[in-house]
PDB file of C-alpha atoms in Angstrom:
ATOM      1  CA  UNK A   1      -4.674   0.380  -8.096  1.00 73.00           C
ATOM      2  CA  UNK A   2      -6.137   4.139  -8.263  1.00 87.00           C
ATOM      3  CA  UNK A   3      -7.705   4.514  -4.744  1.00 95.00           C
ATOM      4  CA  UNK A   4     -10.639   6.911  -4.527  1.00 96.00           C
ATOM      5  CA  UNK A   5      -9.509   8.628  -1.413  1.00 97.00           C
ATOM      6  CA  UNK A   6      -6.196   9.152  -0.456  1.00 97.00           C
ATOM      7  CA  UNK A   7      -6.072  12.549   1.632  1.00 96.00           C
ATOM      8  CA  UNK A   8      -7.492  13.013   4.927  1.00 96.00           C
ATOM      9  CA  UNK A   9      -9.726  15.692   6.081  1.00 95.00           C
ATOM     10  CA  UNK A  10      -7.979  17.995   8.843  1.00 87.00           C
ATOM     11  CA  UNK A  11     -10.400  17.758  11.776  1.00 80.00           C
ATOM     12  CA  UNK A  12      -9.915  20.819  14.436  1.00 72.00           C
ATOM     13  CA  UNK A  13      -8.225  19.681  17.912  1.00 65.00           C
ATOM     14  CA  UNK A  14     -10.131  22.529  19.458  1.00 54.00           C
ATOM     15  CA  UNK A  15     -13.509  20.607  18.800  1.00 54.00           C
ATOM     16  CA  UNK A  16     -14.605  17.226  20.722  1.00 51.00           C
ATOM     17  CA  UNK A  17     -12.985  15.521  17.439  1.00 48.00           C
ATOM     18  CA  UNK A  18      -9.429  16.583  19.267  1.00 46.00           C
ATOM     19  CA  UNK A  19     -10.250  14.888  22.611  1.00 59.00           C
ATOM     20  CA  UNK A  20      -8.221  11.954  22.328  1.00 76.00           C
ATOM     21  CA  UNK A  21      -5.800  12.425  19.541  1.00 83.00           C
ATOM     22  CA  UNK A  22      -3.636  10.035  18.587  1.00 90.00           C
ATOM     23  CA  UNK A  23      -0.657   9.874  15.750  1.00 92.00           C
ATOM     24  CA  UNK A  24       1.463   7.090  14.456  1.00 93.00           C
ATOM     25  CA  UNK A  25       3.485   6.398  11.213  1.00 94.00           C
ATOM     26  CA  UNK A  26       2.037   4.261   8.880  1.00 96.00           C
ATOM     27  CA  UNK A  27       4.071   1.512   7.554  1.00 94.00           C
ATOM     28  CA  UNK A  28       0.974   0.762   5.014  1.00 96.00           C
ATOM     29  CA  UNK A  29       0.404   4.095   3.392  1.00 96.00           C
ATOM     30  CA  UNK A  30       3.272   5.234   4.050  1.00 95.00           C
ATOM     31  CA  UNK A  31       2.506   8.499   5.891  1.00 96.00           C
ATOM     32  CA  UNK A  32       1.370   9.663   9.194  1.00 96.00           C
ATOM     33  CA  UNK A  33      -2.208   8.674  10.682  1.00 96.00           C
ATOM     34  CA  UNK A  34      -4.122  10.472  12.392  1.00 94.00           C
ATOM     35  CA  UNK A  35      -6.851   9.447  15.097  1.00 94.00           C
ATOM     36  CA  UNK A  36      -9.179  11.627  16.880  1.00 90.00           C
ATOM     37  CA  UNK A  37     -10.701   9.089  19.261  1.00 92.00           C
ATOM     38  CA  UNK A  38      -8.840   5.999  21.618  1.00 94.00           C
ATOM     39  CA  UNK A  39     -11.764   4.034  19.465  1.00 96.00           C
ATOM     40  CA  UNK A  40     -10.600   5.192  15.820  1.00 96.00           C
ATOM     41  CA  UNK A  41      -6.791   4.746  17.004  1.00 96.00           C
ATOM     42  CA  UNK A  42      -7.740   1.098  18.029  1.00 97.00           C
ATOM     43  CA  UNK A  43      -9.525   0.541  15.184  1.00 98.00           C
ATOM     44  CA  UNK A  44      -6.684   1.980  12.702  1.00 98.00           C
ATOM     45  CA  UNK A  45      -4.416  -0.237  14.484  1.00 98.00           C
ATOM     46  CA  UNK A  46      -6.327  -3.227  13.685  1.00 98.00           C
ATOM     47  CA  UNK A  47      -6.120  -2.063   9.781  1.00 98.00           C
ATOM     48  CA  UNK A  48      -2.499  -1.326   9.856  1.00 98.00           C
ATOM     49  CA  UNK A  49      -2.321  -5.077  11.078  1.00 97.00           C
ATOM     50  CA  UNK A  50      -4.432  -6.909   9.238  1.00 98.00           C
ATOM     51  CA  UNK A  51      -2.976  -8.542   5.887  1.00 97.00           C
ATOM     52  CA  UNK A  52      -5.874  -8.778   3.767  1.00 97.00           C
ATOM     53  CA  UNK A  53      -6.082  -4.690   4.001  1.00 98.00           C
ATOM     54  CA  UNK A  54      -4.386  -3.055   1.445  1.00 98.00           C
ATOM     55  CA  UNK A  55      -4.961   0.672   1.745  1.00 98.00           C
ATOM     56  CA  UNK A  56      -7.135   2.571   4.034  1.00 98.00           C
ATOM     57  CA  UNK A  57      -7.564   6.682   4.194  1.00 98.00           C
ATOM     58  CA  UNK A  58      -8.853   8.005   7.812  1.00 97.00           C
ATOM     59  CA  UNK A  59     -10.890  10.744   7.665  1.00 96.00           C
ATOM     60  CA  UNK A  60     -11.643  10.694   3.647  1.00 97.00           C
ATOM     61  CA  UNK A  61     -14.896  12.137   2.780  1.00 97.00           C
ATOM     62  CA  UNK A  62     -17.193  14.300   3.756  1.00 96.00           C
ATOM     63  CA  UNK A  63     -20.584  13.442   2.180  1.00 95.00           C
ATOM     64  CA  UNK A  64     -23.747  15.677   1.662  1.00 93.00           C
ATOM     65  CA  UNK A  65     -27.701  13.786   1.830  1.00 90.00           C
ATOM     66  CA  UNK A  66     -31.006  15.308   1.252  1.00 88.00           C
ATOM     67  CA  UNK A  67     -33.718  13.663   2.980  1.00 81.00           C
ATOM     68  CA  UNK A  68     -36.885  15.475   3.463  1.00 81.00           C
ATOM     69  CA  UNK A  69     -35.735  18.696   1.400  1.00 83.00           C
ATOM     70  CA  UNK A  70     -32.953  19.300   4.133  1.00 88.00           C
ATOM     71  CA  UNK A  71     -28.623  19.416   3.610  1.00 92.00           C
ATOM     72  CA  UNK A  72     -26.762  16.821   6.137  1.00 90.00           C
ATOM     73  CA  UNK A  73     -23.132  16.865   6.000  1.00 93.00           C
ATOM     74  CA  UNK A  74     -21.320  14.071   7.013  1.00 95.00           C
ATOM     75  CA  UNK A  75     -17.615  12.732   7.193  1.00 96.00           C
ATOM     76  CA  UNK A  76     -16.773   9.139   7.175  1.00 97.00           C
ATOM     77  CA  UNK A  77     -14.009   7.943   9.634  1.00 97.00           C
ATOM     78  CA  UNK A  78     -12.567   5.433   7.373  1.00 98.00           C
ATOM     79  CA  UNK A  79     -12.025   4.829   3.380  1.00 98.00           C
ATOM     80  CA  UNK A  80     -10.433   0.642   3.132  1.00 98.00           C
ATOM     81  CA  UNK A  81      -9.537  -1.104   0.223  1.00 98.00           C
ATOM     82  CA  UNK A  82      -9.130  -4.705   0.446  1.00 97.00           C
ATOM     83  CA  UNK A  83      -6.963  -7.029  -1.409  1.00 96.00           C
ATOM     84  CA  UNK A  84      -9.612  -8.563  -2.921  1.00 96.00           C
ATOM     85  CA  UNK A  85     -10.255  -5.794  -4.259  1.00 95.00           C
ATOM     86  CA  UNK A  86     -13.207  -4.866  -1.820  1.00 96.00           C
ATOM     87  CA  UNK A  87     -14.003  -1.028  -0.803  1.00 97.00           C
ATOM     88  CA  UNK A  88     -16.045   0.385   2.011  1.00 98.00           C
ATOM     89  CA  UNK A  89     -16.613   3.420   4.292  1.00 98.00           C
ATOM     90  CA  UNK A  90     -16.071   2.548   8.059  1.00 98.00           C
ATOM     91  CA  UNK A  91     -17.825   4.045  10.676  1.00 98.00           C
ATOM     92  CA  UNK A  92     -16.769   3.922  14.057  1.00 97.00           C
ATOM     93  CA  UNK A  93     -18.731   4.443  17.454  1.00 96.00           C
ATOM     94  CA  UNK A  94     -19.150   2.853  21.062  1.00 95.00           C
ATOM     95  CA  UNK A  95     -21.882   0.076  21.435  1.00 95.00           C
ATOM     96  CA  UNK A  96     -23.030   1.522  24.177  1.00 94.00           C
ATOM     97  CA  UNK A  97     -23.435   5.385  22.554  1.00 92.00           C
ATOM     98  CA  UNK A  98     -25.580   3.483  19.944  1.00 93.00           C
ATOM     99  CA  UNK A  99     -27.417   1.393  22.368  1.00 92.00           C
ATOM    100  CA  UNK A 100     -27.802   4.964  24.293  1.00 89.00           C
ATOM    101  CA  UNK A 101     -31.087   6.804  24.141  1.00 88.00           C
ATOM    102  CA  UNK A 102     -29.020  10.326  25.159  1.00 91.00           C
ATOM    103  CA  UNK A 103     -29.039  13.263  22.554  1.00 90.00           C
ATOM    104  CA  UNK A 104     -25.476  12.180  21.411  1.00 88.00           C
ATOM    105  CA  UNK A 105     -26.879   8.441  21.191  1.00 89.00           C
ATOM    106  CA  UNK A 106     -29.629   9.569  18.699  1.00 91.00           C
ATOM    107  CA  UNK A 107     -27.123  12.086  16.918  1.00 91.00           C
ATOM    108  CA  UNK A 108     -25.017   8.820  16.356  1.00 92.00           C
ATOM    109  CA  UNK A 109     -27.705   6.713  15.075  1.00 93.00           C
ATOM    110  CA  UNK A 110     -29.459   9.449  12.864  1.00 92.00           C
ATOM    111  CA  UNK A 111     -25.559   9.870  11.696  1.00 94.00           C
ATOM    112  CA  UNK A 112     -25.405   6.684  10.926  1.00 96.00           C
ATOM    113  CA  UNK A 113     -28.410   6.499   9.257  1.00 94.00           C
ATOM    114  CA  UNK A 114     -27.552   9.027   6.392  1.00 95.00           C
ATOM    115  CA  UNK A 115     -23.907   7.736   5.716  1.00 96.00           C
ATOM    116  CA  UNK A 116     -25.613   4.481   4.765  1.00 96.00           C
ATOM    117  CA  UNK A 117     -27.956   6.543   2.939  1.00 94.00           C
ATOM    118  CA  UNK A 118     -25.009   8.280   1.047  1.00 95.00           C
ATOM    119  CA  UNK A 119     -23.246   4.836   0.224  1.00 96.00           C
ATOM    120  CA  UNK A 120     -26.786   3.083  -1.269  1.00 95.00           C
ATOM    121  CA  UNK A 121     -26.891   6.083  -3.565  1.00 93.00           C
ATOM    122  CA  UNK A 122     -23.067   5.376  -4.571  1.00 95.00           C
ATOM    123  CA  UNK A 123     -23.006   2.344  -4.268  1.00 96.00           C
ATOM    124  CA  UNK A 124     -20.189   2.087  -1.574  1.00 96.00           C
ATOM    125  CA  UNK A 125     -20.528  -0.586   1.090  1.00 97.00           C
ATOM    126  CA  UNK A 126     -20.866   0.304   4.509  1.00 98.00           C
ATOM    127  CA  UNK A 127     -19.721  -1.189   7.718  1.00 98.00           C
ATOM    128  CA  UNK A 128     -20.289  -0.206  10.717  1.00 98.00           C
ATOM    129  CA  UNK A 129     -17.509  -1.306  13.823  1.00 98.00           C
ATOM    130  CA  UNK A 130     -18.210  -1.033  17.513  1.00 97.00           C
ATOM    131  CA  UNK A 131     -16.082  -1.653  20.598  1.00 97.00           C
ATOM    132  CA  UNK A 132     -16.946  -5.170  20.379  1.00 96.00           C
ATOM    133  CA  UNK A 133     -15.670  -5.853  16.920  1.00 96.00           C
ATOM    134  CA  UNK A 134     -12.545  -4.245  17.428  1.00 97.00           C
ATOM    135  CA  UNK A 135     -11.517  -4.876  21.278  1.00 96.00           C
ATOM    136  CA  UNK A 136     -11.240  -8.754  20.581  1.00 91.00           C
ATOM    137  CA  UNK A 137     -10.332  -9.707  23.875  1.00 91.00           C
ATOM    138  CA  UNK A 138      -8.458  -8.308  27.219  1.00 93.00           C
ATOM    139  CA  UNK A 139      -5.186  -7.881  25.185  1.00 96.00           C
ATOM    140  CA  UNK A 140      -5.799  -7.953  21.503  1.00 97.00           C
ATOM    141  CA  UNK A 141      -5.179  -4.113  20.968  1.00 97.00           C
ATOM    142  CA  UNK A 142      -1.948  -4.337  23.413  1.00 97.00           C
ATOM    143  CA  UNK A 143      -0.624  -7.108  21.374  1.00 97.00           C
ATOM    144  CA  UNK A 144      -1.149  -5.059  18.059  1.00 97.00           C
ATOM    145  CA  UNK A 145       0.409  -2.055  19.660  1.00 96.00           C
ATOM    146  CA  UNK A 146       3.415  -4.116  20.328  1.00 96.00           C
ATOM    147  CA  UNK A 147       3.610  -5.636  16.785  1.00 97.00           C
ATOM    148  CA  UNK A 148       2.890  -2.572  15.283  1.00 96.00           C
ATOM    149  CA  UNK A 149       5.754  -0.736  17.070  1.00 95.00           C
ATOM    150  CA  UNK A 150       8.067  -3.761  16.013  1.00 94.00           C
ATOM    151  CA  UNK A 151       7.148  -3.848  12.647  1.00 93.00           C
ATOM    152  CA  UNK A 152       7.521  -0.297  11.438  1.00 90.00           C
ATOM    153  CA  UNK A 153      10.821  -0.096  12.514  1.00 85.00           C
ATOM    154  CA  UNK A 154      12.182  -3.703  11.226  1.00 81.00           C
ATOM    155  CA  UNK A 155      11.685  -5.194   7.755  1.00 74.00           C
ATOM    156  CA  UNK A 156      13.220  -8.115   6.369  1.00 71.00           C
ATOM    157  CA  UNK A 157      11.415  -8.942   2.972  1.00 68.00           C
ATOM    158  CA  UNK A 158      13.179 -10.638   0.421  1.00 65.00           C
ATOM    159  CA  UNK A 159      16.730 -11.092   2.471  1.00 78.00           C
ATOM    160  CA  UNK A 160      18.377 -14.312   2.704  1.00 79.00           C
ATOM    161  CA  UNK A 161      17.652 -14.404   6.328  1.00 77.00           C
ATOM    162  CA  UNK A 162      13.647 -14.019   5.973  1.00 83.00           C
ATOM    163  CA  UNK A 163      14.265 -17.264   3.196  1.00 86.00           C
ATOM    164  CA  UNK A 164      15.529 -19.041   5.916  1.00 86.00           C
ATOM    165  CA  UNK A 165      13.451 -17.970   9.060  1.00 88.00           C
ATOM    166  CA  UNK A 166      10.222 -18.535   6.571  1.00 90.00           C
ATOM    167  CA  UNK A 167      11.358 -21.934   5.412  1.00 91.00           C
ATOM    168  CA  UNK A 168      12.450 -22.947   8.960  1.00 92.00           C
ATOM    169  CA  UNK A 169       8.923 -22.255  10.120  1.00 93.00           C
ATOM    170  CA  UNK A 170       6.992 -23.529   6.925  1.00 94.00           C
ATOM    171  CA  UNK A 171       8.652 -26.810   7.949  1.00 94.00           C
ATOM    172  CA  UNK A 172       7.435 -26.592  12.040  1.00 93.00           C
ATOM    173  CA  UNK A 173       4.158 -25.126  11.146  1.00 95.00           C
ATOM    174  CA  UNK A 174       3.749 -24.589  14.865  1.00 96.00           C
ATOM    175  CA  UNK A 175       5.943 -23.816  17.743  1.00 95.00           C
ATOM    176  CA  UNK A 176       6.520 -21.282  20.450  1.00 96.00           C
ATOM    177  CA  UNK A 177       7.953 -17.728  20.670  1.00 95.00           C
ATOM    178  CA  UNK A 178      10.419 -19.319  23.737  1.00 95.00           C
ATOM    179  CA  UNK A 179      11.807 -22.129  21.232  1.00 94.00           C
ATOM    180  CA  UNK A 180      11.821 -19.985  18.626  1.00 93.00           C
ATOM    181  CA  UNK A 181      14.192 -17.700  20.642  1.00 92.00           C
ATOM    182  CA  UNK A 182      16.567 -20.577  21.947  1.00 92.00           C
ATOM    183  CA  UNK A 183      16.556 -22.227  18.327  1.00 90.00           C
ATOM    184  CA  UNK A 184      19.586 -19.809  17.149  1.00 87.00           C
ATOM    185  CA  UNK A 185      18.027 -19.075  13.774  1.00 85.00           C
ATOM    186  CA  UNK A 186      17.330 -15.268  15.443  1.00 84.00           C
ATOM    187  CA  UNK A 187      19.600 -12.667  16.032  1.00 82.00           C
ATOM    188  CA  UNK A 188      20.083 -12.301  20.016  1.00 75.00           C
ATOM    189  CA  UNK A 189      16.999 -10.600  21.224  1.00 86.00           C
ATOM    190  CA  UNK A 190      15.282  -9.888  18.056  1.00 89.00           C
ATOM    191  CA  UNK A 191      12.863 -12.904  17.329  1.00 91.00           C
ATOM    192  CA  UNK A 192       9.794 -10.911  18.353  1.00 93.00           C
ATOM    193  CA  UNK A 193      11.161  -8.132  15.859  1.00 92.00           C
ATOM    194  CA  UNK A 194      10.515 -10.817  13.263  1.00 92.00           C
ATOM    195  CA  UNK A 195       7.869 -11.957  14.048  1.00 94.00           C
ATOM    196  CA  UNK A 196       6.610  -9.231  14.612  1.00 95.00           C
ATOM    197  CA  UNK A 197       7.326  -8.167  10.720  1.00 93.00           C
ATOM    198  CA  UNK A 198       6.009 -12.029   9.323  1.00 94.00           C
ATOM    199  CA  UNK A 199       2.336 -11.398  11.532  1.00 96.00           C
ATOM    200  CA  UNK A 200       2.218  -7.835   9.392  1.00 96.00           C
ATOM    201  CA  UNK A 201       2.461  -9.463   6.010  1.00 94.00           C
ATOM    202  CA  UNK A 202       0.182 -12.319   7.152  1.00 95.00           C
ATOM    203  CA  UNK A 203       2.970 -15.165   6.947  1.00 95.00           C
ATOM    204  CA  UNK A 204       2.121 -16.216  10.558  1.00 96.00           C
ATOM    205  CA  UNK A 205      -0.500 -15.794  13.726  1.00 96.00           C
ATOM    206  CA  UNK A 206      -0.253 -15.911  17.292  1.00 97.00           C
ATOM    207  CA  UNK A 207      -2.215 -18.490  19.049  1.00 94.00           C
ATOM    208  CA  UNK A 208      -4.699 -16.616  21.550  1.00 90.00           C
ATOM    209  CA  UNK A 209      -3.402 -13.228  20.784  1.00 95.00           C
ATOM    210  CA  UNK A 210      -6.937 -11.799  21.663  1.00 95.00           C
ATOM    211  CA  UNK A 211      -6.499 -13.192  25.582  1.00 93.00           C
ATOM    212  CA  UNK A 212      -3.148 -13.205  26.805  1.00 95.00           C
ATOM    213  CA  UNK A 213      -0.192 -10.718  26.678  1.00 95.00           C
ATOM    214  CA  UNK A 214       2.854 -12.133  24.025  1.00 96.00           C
ATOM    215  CA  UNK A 215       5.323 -14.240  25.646  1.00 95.00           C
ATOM    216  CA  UNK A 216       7.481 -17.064  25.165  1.00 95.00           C
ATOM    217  CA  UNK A 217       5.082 -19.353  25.272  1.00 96.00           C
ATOM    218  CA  UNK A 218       2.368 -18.182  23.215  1.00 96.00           C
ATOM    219  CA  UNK A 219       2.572 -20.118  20.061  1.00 97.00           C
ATOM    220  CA  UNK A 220       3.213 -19.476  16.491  1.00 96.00           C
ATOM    221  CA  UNK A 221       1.603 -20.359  13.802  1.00 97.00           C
ATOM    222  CA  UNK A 222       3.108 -20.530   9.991  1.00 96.00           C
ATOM    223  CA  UNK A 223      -0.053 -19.773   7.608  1.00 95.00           C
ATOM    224  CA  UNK A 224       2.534 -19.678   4.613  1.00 85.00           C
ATOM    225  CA  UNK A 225       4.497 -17.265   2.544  1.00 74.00           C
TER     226      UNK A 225
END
């Protein structure tokens, strides 16, 4: 597939888009991300994660509107394309900023306001994500952090070791990290590496990832290959 986006503006550090700034490698696109808020690094990490994402581009676009005979520029935060073939511009921003009635609060919402503008004209969908659609629960970013981490640097696709491990668990369908570890079908202290690489590609889940820290005995979950 031809994306429409694929190369991120450069943002200035020196500006308040710099004051949390965050970079990781991209196992997805293949490429270094870059985040300019703890908010859009949380929600990139969910993206990275999430198996029914295919590509995403941070940063992609910067838009121009007329409304009332005046120029607004904008820039998106977020370009996703979704296996089903879905595309949309993200926009990312604190509940409470929105919910705000502070000059930054109304900069946000009349920002808001024109991006969805721009995508009506251009027919793009829009969605807009909030610290309560992307902080889950207590520990759902630290979990994905962790998985993340794990996954970019191990990859087993297609080896006669990820056959087994997948057909082991197809046949369980659900069973703990612990017996998972003791069951000798892992290397020694590398079962959460795997995992960690079969939650990426969306061949299992963790049970209650959003509330409790991984351990052994969070549970597994095979949702097939």
């Amino acid at each position: 597939m031809n994306y429409k986006f694929t190369t991120p503006i450069k943002m200035p550090r020196g500006t308040h888009y710099g004051s949390n700034y965050w970079m990781f490698e991209s196992k997805k696109i293949h490429r270094c991300v870059t985040a300019y808020s703890n908010l859009e690094y949380e929600n990139l990490l969910t993206l990275e994660m999430n198996p029914e994402v295919e590509y995403y581009c941070e940063q992609p676009y910067s838009a121009t509107v007329f409304v009332g005979g005046k120029e607004y520029k904008t820039i998106f935060d977020v370009y996703v394309v979704y296996k089903n073939g879905r595309e949309e511009f993200q926009e990312i921003k604190y509940q409470q900023e929105l919910d705000s009635d502070s000059a930054k609060g109304k900069r946000s919402q009349k920002q808001i306001g024109i991006q969805k503008m721009w995508c009506i004209q251009n027919n793009f969908q829009y969605t807009l994500r909030t610290d309560n659609d992307i902080e889950k629960g207590q520990h759902f970013i630290r979990n994905l952090s962790v998985l993340s981490a794990k996954s970019r640097r191990f990859h087993v696709t297609s080896t006669e070791a990820d056959k087994a491990i997948i057909s082991y668990l197809s046949r369980l369908q659900k069973t703990t990290i612990g017996l998972l570890s003791e069951s000798g079908r892992f290397e020694p202290n590398k079962t959460l590496d795997y995992l960690s690489d079969l939650y990426y590609r969306g061949i299992i889940r963790f049970e209650d990832i959003c509330n409790d820290c991984l351990n052994n005995k969070t549970e597994v979950i095979f949702c097939g290959s």
